[in-house]
Short mmCIF file of C-alpha atoms in Angstrom, two decimals:
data_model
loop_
_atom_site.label_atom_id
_atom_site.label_comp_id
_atom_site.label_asym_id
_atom_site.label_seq_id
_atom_site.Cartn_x
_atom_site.Cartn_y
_atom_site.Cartn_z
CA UNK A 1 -25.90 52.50 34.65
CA UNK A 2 -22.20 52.87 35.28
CA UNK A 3 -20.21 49.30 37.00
CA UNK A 4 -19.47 51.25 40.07
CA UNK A 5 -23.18 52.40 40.53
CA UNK A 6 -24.95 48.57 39.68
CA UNK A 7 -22.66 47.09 42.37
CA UNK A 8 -23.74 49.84 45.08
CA UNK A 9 -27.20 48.95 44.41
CA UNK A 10 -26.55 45.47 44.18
CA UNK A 11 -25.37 45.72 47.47
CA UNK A 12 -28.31 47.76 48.96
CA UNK A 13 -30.54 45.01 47.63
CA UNK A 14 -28.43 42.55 48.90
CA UNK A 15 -28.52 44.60 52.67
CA UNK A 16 -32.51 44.02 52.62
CA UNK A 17 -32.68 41.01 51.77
CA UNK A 18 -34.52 41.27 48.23
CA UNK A 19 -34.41 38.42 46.10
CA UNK A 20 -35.56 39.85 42.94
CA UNK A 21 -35.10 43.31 41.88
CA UNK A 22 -36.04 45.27 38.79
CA UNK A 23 -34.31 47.52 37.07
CA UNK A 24 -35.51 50.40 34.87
CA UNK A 25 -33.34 53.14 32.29
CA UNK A 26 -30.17 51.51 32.78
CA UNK A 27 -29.41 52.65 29.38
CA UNK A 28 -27.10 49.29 28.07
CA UNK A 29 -27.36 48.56 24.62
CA UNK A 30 -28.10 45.02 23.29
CA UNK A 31 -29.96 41.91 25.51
CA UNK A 32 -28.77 38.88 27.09
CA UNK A 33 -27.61 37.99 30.51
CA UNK A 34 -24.66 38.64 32.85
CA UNK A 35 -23.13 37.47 36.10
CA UNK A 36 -21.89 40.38 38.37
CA UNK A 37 -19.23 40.47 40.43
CA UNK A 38 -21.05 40.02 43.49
CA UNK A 39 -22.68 37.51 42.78
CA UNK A 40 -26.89 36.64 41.34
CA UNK A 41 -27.86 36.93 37.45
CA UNK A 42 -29.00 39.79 35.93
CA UNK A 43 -31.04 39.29 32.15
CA UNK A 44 -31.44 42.65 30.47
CA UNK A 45 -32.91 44.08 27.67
CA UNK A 46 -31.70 47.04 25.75
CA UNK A 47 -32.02 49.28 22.50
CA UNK A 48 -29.80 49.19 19.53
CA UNK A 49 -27.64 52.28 21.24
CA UNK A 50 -26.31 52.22 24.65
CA UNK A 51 -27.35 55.65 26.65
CA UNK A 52 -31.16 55.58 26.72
CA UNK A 53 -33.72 53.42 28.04
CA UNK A 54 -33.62 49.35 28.97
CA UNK A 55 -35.06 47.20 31.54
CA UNK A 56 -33.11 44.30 33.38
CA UNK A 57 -34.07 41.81 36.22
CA UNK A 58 -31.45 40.81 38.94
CA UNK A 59 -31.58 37.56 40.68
CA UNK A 60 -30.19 36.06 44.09
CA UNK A 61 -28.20 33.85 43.48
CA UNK A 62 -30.65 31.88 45.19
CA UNK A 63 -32.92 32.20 42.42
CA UNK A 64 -30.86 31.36 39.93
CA UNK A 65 -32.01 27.94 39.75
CA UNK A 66 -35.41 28.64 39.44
CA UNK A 67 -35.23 30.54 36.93
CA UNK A 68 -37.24 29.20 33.87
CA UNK A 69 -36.21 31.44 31.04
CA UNK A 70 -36.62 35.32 30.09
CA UNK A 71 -38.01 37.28 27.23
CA UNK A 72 -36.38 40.59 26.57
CA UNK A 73 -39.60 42.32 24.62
CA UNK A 74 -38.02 45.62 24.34
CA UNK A 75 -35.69 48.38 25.53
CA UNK A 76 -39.07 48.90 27.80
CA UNK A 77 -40.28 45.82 28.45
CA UNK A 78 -39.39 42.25 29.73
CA UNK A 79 -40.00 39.37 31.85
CA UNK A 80 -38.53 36.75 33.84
CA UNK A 81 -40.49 33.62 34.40
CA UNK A 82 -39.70 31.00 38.00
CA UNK A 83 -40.81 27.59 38.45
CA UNK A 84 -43.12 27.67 41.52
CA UNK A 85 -44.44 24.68 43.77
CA UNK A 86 -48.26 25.16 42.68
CA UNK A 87 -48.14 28.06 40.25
CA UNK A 88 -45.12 30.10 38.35
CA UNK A 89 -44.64 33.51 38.88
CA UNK A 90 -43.96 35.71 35.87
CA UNK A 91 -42.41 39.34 36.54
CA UNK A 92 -42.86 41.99 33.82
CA UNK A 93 -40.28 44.21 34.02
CA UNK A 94 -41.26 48.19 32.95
CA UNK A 95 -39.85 51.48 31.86
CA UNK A 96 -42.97 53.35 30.21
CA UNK A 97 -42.27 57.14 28.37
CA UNK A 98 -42.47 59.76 30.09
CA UNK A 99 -45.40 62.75 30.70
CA UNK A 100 -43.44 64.30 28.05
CA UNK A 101 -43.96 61.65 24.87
CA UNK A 102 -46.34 61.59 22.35
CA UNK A 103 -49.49 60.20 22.39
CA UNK A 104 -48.51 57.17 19.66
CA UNK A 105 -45.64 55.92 21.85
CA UNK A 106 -47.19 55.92 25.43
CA UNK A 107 -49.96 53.84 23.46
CA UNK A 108 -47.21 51.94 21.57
CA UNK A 109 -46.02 50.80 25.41
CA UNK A 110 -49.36 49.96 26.83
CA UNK A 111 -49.60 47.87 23.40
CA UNK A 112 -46.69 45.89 23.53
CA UNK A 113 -47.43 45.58 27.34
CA UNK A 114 -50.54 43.86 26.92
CA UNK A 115 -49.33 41.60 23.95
CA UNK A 116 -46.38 40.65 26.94
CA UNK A 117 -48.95 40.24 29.56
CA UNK A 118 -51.39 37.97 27.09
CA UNK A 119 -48.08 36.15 26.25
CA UNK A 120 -48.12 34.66 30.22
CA UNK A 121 -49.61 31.24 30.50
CA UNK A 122 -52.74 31.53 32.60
CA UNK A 123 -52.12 29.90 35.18
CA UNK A 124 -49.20 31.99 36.49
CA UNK A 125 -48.92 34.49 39.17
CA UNK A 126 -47.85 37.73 37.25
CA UNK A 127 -46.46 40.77 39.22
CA UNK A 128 -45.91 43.90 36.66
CA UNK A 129 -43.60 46.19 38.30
CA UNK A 130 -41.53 49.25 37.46
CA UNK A 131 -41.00 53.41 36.48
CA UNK A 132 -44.36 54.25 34.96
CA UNK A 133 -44.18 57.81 34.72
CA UNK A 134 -47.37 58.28 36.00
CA UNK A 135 -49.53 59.48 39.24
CA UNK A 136 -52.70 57.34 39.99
CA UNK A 137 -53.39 59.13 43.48
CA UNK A 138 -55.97 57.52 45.48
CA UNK A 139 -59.40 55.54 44.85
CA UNK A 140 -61.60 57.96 42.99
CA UNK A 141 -64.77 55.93 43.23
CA UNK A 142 -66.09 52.34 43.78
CA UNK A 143 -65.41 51.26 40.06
CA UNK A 144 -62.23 51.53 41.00
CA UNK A 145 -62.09 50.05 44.87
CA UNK A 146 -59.91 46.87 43.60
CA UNK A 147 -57.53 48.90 41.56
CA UNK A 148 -56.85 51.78 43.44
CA UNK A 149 -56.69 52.13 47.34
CA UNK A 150 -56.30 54.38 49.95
CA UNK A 151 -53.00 55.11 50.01
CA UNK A 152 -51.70 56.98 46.55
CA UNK A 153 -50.32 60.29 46.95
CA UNK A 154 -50.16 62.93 44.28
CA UNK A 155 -53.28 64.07 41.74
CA UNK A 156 -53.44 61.88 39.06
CA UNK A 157 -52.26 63.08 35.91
CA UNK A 158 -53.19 61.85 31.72
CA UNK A 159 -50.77 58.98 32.34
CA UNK A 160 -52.41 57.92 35.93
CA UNK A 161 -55.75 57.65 33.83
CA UNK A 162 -54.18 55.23 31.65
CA UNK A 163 -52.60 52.95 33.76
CA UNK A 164 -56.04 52.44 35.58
CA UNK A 165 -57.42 52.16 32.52
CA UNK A 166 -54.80 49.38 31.86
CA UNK A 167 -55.36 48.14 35.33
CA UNK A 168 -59.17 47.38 34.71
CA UNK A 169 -59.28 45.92 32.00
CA UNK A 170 -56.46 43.13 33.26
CA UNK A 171 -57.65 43.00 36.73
CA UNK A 172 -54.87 43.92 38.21
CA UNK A 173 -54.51 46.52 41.39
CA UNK A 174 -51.65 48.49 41.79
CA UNK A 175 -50.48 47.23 45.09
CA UNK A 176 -48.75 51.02 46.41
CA UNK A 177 -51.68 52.21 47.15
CA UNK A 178 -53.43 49.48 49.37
CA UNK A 179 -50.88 49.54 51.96
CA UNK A 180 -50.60 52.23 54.70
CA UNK A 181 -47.08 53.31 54.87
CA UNK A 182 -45.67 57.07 56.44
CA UNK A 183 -45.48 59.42 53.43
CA UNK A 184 -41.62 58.62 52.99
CA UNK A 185 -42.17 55.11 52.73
CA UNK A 186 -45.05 56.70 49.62
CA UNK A 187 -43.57 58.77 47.22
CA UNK A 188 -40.46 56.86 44.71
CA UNK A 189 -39.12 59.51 42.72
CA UNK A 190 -38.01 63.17 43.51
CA UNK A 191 -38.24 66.07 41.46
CA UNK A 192 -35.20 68.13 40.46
CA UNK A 193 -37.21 70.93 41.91
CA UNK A 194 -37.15 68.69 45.35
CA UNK A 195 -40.92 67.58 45.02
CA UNK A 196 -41.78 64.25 45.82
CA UNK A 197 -43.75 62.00 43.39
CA UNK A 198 -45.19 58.26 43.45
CA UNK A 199 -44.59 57.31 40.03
CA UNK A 200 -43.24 53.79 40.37
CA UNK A 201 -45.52 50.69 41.12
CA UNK A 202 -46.18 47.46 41.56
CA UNK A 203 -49.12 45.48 40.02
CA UNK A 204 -50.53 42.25 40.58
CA UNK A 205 -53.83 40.31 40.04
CA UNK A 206 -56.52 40.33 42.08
CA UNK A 207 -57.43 36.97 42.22
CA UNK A 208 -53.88 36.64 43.61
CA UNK A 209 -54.47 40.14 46.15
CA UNK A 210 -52.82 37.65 49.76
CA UNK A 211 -49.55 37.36 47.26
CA UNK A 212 -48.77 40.81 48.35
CA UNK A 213 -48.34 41.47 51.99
CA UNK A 214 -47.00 44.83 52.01
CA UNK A 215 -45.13 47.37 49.79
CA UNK A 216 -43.15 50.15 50.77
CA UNK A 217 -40.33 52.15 49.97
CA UNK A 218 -36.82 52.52 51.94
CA UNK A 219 -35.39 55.95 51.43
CA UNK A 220 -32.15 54.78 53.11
CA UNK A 221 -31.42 52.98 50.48
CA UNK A 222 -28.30 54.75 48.35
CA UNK A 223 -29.02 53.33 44.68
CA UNK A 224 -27.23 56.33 43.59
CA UNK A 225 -30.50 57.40 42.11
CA UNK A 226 -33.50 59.76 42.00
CA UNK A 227 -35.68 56.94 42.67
CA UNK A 228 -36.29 55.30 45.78
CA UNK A 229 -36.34 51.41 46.47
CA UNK A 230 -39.44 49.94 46.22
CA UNK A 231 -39.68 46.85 48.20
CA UNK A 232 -43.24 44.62 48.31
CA UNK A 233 -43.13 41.58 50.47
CA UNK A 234 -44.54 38.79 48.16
CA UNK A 235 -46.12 35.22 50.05
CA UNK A 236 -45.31 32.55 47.30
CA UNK A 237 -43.28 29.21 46.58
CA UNK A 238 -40.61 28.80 44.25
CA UNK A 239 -39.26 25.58 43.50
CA UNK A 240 -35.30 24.67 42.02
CA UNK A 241 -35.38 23.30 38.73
CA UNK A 242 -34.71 19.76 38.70
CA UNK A 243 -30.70 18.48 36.89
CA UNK A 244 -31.06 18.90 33.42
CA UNK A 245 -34.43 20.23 33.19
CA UNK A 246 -34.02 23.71 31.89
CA UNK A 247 -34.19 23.72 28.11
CA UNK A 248 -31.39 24.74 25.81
CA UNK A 249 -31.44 27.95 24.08
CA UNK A 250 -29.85 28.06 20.95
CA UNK A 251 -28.62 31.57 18.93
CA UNK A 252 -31.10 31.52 15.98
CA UNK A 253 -30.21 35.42 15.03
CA UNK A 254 -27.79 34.23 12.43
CA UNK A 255 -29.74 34.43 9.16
CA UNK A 256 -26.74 31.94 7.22
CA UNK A 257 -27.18 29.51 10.25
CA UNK A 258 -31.01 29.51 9.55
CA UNK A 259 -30.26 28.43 6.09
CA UNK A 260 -27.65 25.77 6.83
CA UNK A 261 -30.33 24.07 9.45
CA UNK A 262 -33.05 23.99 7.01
CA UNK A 263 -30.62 23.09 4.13
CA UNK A 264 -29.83 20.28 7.22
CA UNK A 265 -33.38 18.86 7.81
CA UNK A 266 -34.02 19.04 4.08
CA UNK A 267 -31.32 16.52 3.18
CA UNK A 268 -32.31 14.44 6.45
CA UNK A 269 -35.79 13.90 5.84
CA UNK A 270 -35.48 13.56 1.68
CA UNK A 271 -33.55 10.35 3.26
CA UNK A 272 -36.27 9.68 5.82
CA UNK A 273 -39.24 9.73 3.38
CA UNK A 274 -37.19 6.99 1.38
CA UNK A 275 -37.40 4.51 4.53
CA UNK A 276 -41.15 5.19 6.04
CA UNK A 277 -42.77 2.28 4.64
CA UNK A 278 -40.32 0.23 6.31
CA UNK A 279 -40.80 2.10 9.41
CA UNK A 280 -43.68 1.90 12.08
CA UNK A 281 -45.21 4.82 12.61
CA UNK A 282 -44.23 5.58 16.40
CA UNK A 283 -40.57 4.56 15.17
CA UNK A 284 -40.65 7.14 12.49
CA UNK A 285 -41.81 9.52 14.79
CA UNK A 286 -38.55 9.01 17.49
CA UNK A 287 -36.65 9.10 14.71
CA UNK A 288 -37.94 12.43 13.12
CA UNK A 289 -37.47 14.33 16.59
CA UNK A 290 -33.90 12.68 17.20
CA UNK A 291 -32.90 13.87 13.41
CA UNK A 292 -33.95 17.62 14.17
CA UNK A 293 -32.50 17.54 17.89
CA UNK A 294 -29.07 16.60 16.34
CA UNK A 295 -29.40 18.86 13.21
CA UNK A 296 -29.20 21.85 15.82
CA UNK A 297 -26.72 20.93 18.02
CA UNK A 298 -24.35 20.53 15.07
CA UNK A 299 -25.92 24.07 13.08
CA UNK A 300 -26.50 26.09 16.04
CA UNK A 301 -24.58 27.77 18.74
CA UNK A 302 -25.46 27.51 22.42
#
């Protein structure tokens, strides 16, 4: 995704007054975070080589402050985490392969997906959302009532099967589908042949089905894209993070720096375990956390 296109859809998002919008294929290399010119966060996660793939979450900048940390999984996979008055709400973030890959990598997704999903502390309100290259279409039978509703559109395909599948066994319903919408506001990706396909969703858990009032798409929308905007309406609290409260992420990648802070502690507690029995044992505890606290502020980068 070039600069000129993010900050037209930026602005779109901005125009209908969406707080929290995922991104999928916006084919940037590496992970990390940004600021954009206009304003909001976006976190992003990317593959070794920029022009394929990659997932990324923008945030008001409303949000910003709720925000209680990210974890960029993969060049298909990510999540965003906010501080909520009762519950959080984790978003997964998703760009699964398409119709056209093999059989080992659309398994390889749905894999890492549920090791991201089992990651989520339990208590959390999840919302999975994003391109999943595949066509559910519309409850099938009464298995299926709190997965799939009415509303789909298409025939579902190998990949539909397997997102229900995925949907199942999670307990999740794919929240398209329950709402009644005019076609238009349906379908969220067109063919280069001019069809019209619903291929991009929006999960959530059904012991959370009132967090989701409605979903819909806006075709209006210019994203400078072949998908369309999809926009669900979510009833939930978030909460700012309190002064000081969000924790401090330090840049462990550097193998040398690893060394240095173990080399570090080494030498620190060889001095500690010299003055313990001289040392209550709730004393030597403060002072063993206040020793490794310091050790990486002075090893590691912020």
């Amino acid at each position: 995704m070039k600069a000129g296109t993010l900050s037209n859809v930026i602005k779109e998002v901005r125009r209908n007054k969406i707080i929290i919008y995922g991104i999928a294929e916006h084919r940037w290399s590496g992970k990390g975070h940004f600021t954009p010119a206009e304003g909001g966060k976006i976190m992003y996660s990317g593959g070794d080589k920029s022009g394929y793939g990659g997932v990324a979450v923008y945030l008001d900048k409303d949000c910003i402050n709720m925000m209680l940390g990210y974890n960029p999984v993969n060049d298909r996979i990510m999540s965003v985490r906010l501080k909520g008055t009762a519950h959080n709400l984790t978003i997964i973030q998703t760009y699964a392969p398409t119709t056209q890959a093999s059989e080992e990598e659309r398994e390889l997704f749905y894999d890492c997906l549920q090791q991201t999903l089992d990651s989520v502390q339990k208590q959390d309100k999840i919302l999975i959302m994003g391109d999943f290259n595949a066509t559910v279409s519309k409850r099938m039978s009464e298995k299926k009532c709190n997965t799939i509703g009415e509303y789909g559109i298409g025939t579902r395909n190998e990949a539909g099967e397997r997102l229900v599948e995925f949907c199942l066994e999670n307990n999740l319903f794919v929240a398209n589908t329950m709402f009644q919408n005019h076609r238009r506001r349906l379908y969220t990706w067109t063919h280069p042949d001019c069809s019209r396909h619903q291929i991009d969703y929006i999960l959530a858990q059904n012991r959370w089905r009132s967090l989701i009032m409605g979903v819909r798409t806006l075709p209006g929308a210019d994203c400078g894209t072949d998908h369309e905007l999809l926009m669900a309406e979510v009833k939930t609290r978030l909460k700012l993070l309190k002064p000081g409260a969000r924790p401090t992420r330090y840049d462990l990648t550097e193998l040398p720096l690893n060394i240095a802070y173990k080399l570090e502690i080494k030498n620190r507690f060889d001095v500690l375990g010299r003055i313990t029995e001289q040392m209550e044992p709730n004393d030597l505890a403060m002072e063993i956390t206040k020793s490794s606290k310091k050790r990486q502020k002075t090893t590691f980068p912020k």
